[in-house]
mmCIF file of C-alpha atoms (C1' of nucleotides) in Angstrom:
data_model
loop_
_atom_site.group_PDB
_atom_site.id
_atom_site.type_symbol
_atom_site.label_atom_id
_atom_site.label_comp_id
_atom_site.label_asym_id
_atom_site.label_seq_id
_atom_site.Cartn_x
_atom_site.Cartn_y
_atom_site.Cartn_z
ATOM 1 C CA UNK A 1 11.193 -14.585 39.039
ATOM 2 C CA UNK A 2 10.248 -13.620 42.403
ATOM 3 C CA UNK A 3 12.837 -11.254 42.889
ATOM 4 C CA UNK A 4 12.171 -7.648 41.607
ATOM 5 C CA UNK A 5 16.264 -6.769 41.564
ATOM 6 C CA UNK A 6 17.343 -5.076 38.303
ATOM 7 C CA UNK A 7 18.804 -7.649 35.721
ATOM 8 C CA UNK A 8 21.295 -7.186 33.384
ATOM 9 C CA UNK A 9 21.764 -8.749 29.776
ATOM 10 C CA UNK A 10 24.007 -8.776 26.775
ATOM 11 C CA UNK A 11 22.484 -9.065 23.320
ATOM 12 C CA UNK A 12 24.464 -9.517 20.010
ATOM 13 C CA UNK A 13 23.847 -7.981 16.627
ATOM 14 C CA UNK A 14 25.849 -7.741 13.821
ATOM 15 C CA UNK A 15 26.205 -3.990 13.197
ATOM 16 C CA UNK A 16 26.056 -4.574 9.410
ATOM 17 C CA UNK A 17 22.535 -5.647 9.995
ATOM 18 C CA UNK A 18 21.563 -3.716 13.099
ATOM 19 C CA UNK A 19 23.909 -1.466 15.126
ATOM 20 C CA UNK A 20 23.756 0.852 17.942
ATOM 21 C CA UNK A 21 23.280 3.694 15.687
ATOM 22 C CA UNK A 22 20.259 2.033 14.386
ATOM 23 C CA UNK A 23 18.719 1.784 17.664
ATOM 24 C CA UNK A 24 19.707 5.264 18.550
ATOM 25 C CA UNK A 25 17.764 6.357 15.394
ATOM 26 C CA UNK A 26 14.795 4.140 15.890
ATOM 27 C CA UNK A 27 14.575 4.606 19.813
ATOM 28 C CA UNK A 28 12.875 1.398 20.218
ATOM 29 C CA UNK A 29 13.115 -2.163 18.133
ATOM 30 C CA UNK A 30 11.722 -5.526 18.256
ATOM 31 C CA UNK A 31 14.317 -7.774 18.899
ATOM 32 C CA UNK A 32 13.324 -10.151 15.932
ATOM 33 C CA UNK A 33 15.485 -12.893 14.336
ATOM 34 C CA UNK A 34 16.427 -15.012 17.768
ATOM 35 C CA UNK A 35 16.183 -18.745 16.840
ATOM 36 C CA UNK A 36 17.846 -20.260 19.600
ATOM 37 C CA UNK A 37 15.531 -21.809 22.666
ATOM 38 C CA UNK A 38 18.147 -21.101 25.285
ATOM 39 C CA UNK A 39 17.972 -17.148 24.048
ATOM 40 C CA UNK A 40 14.396 -17.324 23.591
ATOM 41 C CA UNK A 41 13.699 -18.492 27.210
ATOM 42 C CA UNK A 42 15.551 -15.681 28.651
ATOM 43 C CA UNK A 43 13.454 -13.171 26.850
ATOM 44 C CA UNK A 44 10.208 -15.115 27.310
ATOM 45 C CA UNK A 45 10.881 -16.403 30.902
ATOM 46 C CA UNK A 46 13.223 -13.731 32.746
ATOM 47 C CA UNK A 47 13.296 -10.407 31.212
ATOM 48 C CA UNK A 48 11.478 -7.602 32.744
ATOM 49 C CA UNK A 49 10.806 -4.239 31.533
ATOM 50 C CA UNK A 50 13.439 -1.693 32.543
ATOM 51 C CA UNK A 51 16.133 -4.429 32.689
ATOM 52 C CA UNK A 52 19.668 -3.144 31.260
ATOM 53 C CA UNK A 53 20.781 -4.603 28.087
ATOM 54 C CA UNK A 54 24.481 -4.320 26.985
ATOM 55 C CA UNK A 55 24.336 -4.039 23.068
ATOM 56 C CA UNK A 56 27.189 -5.929 21.458
ATOM 57 C CA UNK A 57 28.428 -5.832 18.145
ATOM 58 C CA UNK A 58 29.333 -9.147 16.701
ATOM 59 C CA UNK A 59 31.025 -9.926 13.400
ATOM 60 C CA UNK A 60 32.592 -6.646 13.210
ATOM 61 C CA UNK A 61 36.031 -4.879 13.398
ATOM 62 C CA UNK A 62 36.499 -4.933 16.577
ATOM 63 C CA UNK A 63 33.683 -6.884 18.094
ATOM 64 C CA UNK A 64 32.628 -5.320 21.542
ATOM 65 C CA UNK A 65 29.913 -3.512 23.857
ATOM 66 C CA UNK A 66 28.765 -0.590 21.736
ATOM 67 C CA UNK A 67 26.115 1.015 23.910
ATOM 68 C CA UNK A 68 23.174 0.353 26.621
ATOM 69 C CA UNK A 69 19.769 -0.266 25.895
ATOM 70 C CA UNK A 70 16.532 -1.162 28.382
ATOM 71 C CA UNK A 71 13.977 -3.744 27.949
ATOM 72 C CA UNK A 72 10.724 -1.819 27.173
ATOM 73 C CA UNK A 73 8.092 -4.712 26.455
ATOM 74 C CA UNK A 74 6.816 -7.697 27.936
ATOM 75 C CA UNK A 75 7.582 -10.899 25.631
ATOM 76 C CA UNK A 76 5.310 -11.279 22.395
ATOM 77 C CA UNK A 77 5.476 -13.600 19.594
ATOM 78 C CA UNK A 78 8.106 -12.766 17.052
ATOM 79 C CA UNK A 79 6.123 -11.592 13.824
ATOM 80 C CA UNK A 80 8.878 -12.720 11.599
ATOM 81 C CA UNK A 81 8.112 -16.396 12.211
ATOM 82 C CA UNK A 82 4.822 -15.994 10.301
ATOM 83 C CA UNK A 83 6.347 -14.390 7.341
ATOM 84 C CA UNK A 84 5.882 -17.331 4.739
ATOM 85 C CA UNK A 85 9.022 -17.864 2.744
ATOM 86 C CA UNK A 86 10.796 -15.381 4.880
ATOM 87 C CA UNK A 87 14.177 -16.343 6.616
ATOM 88 C CA UNK A 88 12.835 -16.331 9.704
ATOM 89 C CA UNK A 89 9.783 -18.285 8.662
ATOM 90 C CA UNK A 90 8.680 -21.056 11.296
ATOM 91 C CA UNK A 91 6.196 -23.420 9.709
ATOM 92 C CA UNK A 92 5.583 -25.313 12.960
ATOM 93 C CA UNK A 93 4.081 -21.660 14.415
ATOM 94 C CA UNK A 94 0.656 -20.735 14.638
ATOM 95 C CA UNK A 95 -0.802 -17.266 16.253
ATOM 96 C CA UNK A 96 -2.280 -19.334 18.980
ATOM 97 C CA UNK A 97 0.989 -21.439 19.590
ATOM 98 C CA UNK A 98 3.907 -18.931 18.412
ATOM 99 C CA UNK A 99 7.391 -20.634 18.993
ATOM 100 C CA UNK A 100 9.572 -17.690 18.697
ATOM 101 C CA UNK A 101 9.055 -15.026 21.557
ATOM 102 C CA UNK A 102 10.805 -11.707 21.493
ATOM 103 C CA UNK A 103 10.879 -8.397 23.635
ATOM 104 C CA UNK A 104 11.368 -4.750 22.512
ATOM 105 C CA UNK A 105 14.442 -2.879 23.533
ATOM 106 C CA UNK A 106 14.890 1.012 23.798
ATOM 107 C CA UNK A 107 17.781 3.095 23.191
ATOM 108 C CA UNK A 108 19.669 4.031 26.350
ATOM 109 C CA UNK A 109 23.015 5.469 25.210
ATOM 110 C CA UNK A 110 25.996 4.953 22.714
ATOM 111 C CA UNK A 111 29.378 4.687 24.334
ATOM 112 C CA UNK A 112 31.953 7.194 23.783
ATOM 113 C CA UNK A 113 34.188 4.475 22.564
ATOM 114 C CA UNK A 114 33.213 1.008 21.879
ATOM 115 C CA UNK A 115 34.507 -1.501 24.840
ATOM 116 C CA UNK A 116 36.357 -3.972 22.253
ATOM 117 C CA UNK A 117 36.384 -7.878 22.985
ATOM 118 C CA UNK A 118 40.119 -7.206 23.373
ATOM 119 C CA UNK A 119 39.687 -4.570 26.477
ATOM 120 C CA UNK A 120 36.954 -6.964 28.057
ATOM 121 C CA UNK A 121 39.466 -9.852 28.009
ATOM 122 C CA UNK A 122 42.094 -7.815 29.543
ATOM 123 C CA UNK A 123 39.919 -6.672 32.438
ATOM 124 C CA UNK A 124 40.440 -8.984 35.367
ATOM 125 C CA UNK A 125 37.211 -8.272 36.999
ATOM 126 C CA UNK A 126 35.429 -9.443 34.020
ATOM 127 C CA UNK A 127 37.227 -12.874 33.899
ATOM 128 C CA UNK A 128 34.385 -14.765 34.400
ATOM 129 C CA UNK A 129 31.928 -13.011 32.016
ATOM 130 C CA UNK A 130 29.766 -15.189 29.964
ATOM 131 C CA UNK A 131 30.633 -13.522 26.555
ATOM 132 C CA UNK A 132 34.337 -13.943 27.189
ATOM 133 C CA UNK A 133 33.994 -17.929 27.436
ATOM 134 C CA UNK A 134 35.394 -19.932 24.619
ATOM 135 C CA UNK A 135 32.791 -21.168 22.347
ATOM 136 C CA UNK A 136 30.089 -19.206 23.867
ATOM 137 C CA UNK A 137 27.719 -17.825 21.119
ATOM 138 C CA UNK A 138 24.260 -17.735 22.974
ATOM 139 C CA UNK A 139 23.026 -14.086 21.153
ATOM 140 C CA UNK A 140 20.983 -13.161 24.470
ATOM 141 C CA UNK A 141 22.793 -13.906 27.795
ATOM 142 C CA UNK A 142 22.858 -12.618 31.273
ATOM 143 C CA UNK A 143 25.326 -10.512 32.843
ATOM 144 C CA UNK A 144 26.242 -10.928 36.431
ATOM 145 C CA UNK A 145 25.520 -7.858 38.418
ATOM 146 C CA UNK A 146 28.883 -7.481 39.507
ATOM 147 C CA UNK A 147 30.109 -7.645 35.977
ATOM 148 C CA UNK A 148 27.632 -4.993 34.894
ATOM 149 C CA UNK A 149 28.399 -2.750 37.500
ATOM 150 C CA UNK A 150 31.773 -2.674 36.836
ATOM 151 C CA UNK A 151 31.322 -2.064 33.232
ATOM 152 C CA UNK A 152 29.103 0.795 33.952
ATOM 153 C CA UNK A 153 31.441 2.328 36.529
ATOM 154 C CA UNK A 154 34.088 2.150 33.640
ATOM 155 C CA UNK A 155 32.198 3.824 31.141
ATOM 156 C CA UNK A 156 31.066 6.532 33.643
ATOM 157 C "C1'" DG B 1 37.551 -17.050 3.751
ATOM 158 C "C1'" DC B 2 38.803 -20.272 7.435
ATOM 159 C "C1'" DC B 3 37.566 -23.004 11.144
ATOM 160 C "C1'" DA B 4 36.339 -24.628 16.103
ATOM 161 C "C1'" DA B 5 32.359 -24.811 18.912
ATOM 162 C "C1'" DC B 6 27.951 -25.298 19.134
ATOM 163 C "C1'" DG B 7 22.906 -26.327 18.109
ATOM 164 C "C1'" DT B 8 19.627 -29.096 15.407
ATOM 165 C "C1'" DT B 9 17.891 -32.675 12.675
ATOM 166 C "C1'" DG B 10 16.766 -37.130 11.396
ATOM 167 C "C1'" DG B 11 18.160 -42.100 10.387
ATOM 168 C "C1'" DC B 12 18.245 -45.857 12.870
ATOM 169 C "C1'" DG C 1 17.811 -42.390 22.822
ATOM 170 C "C1'" DC C 2 22.258 -42.298 20.241
ATOM 171 C "C1'" DC C 3 24.783 -39.963 17.213
ATOM 172 C "C1'" DA C 4 26.576 -38.484 12.458
ATOM 173 C "C1'" DA C 5 25.778 -35.051 9.258
ATOM 174 C "C1'" DC C 6 24.992 -30.741 8.718
ATOM 175 C "C1'" DG C 7 23.897 -25.549 9.654
ATOM 176 C "C1'" DT C 8 25.045 -21.584 12.188
ATOM 177 C "C1'" DT C 9 27.841 -18.225 14.710
ATOM 178 C "C1'" DG C 10 31.419 -15.554 15.457
ATOM 179 C "C1'" DG C 11 36.365 -14.591 16.155
ATOM 180 C "C1'" DC C 12 40.445 -14.175 13.456
#
DNA sequence: GCCAACGTTGGC
DNA sequence: GCCAACGTTGGC
C-alpha cells in the first residue's frame, strides 16, 4: 500500500461465538481463528491501524451488519495456532515462522438497528458489495469506499 | 438440519 | 499438475 487513504473492511463473526456486544464489553479484541489464506493476507498485507471495519453477524437470525469497529494493531501471529491440541492448532507453525496472522480490532459503535442481509440486498446502491455475491464466504473482505460511505450515511 | 459453494488435501 | 474426496461456511 502506498496510499494513505482510509480503507474499509467487513469481518464476519457468529454472534453465538463473539458478537458486537462482546466487542462493546471488551473494547478491543484479537481477531483469532481465521484459517483462510485470502482472509489472512488482507489482515497481514493490507490492513492499517485506523481502517474501518463493518462487524457482520453470520449464522444468525437475521444475519447482517451489527456495528462498526476499527483496526487497532499491526498484524501479528495468531496465538491460537500454537495451542497444541486446540481447535486452532497449526502444527506447521513455529514462533519464528507463524502461518496465521491477525490484527486487533477496537469497538467503535453498535448500530441502533442491525442492517440485515435482506436490507443490504434491497439497496440498489450496494448491489456490487462482495458480501452479497453468491457463494461468497470470505470472513475478512474489503468494502469499497462508495459502499462504505453509503452504509455510513444510512445509519447516520 | 439441509445443502450449495467453496477451499484444502492427498493420491496418482 | 490434476482432480476426487472431504471439510467448512453460512443462508435458509
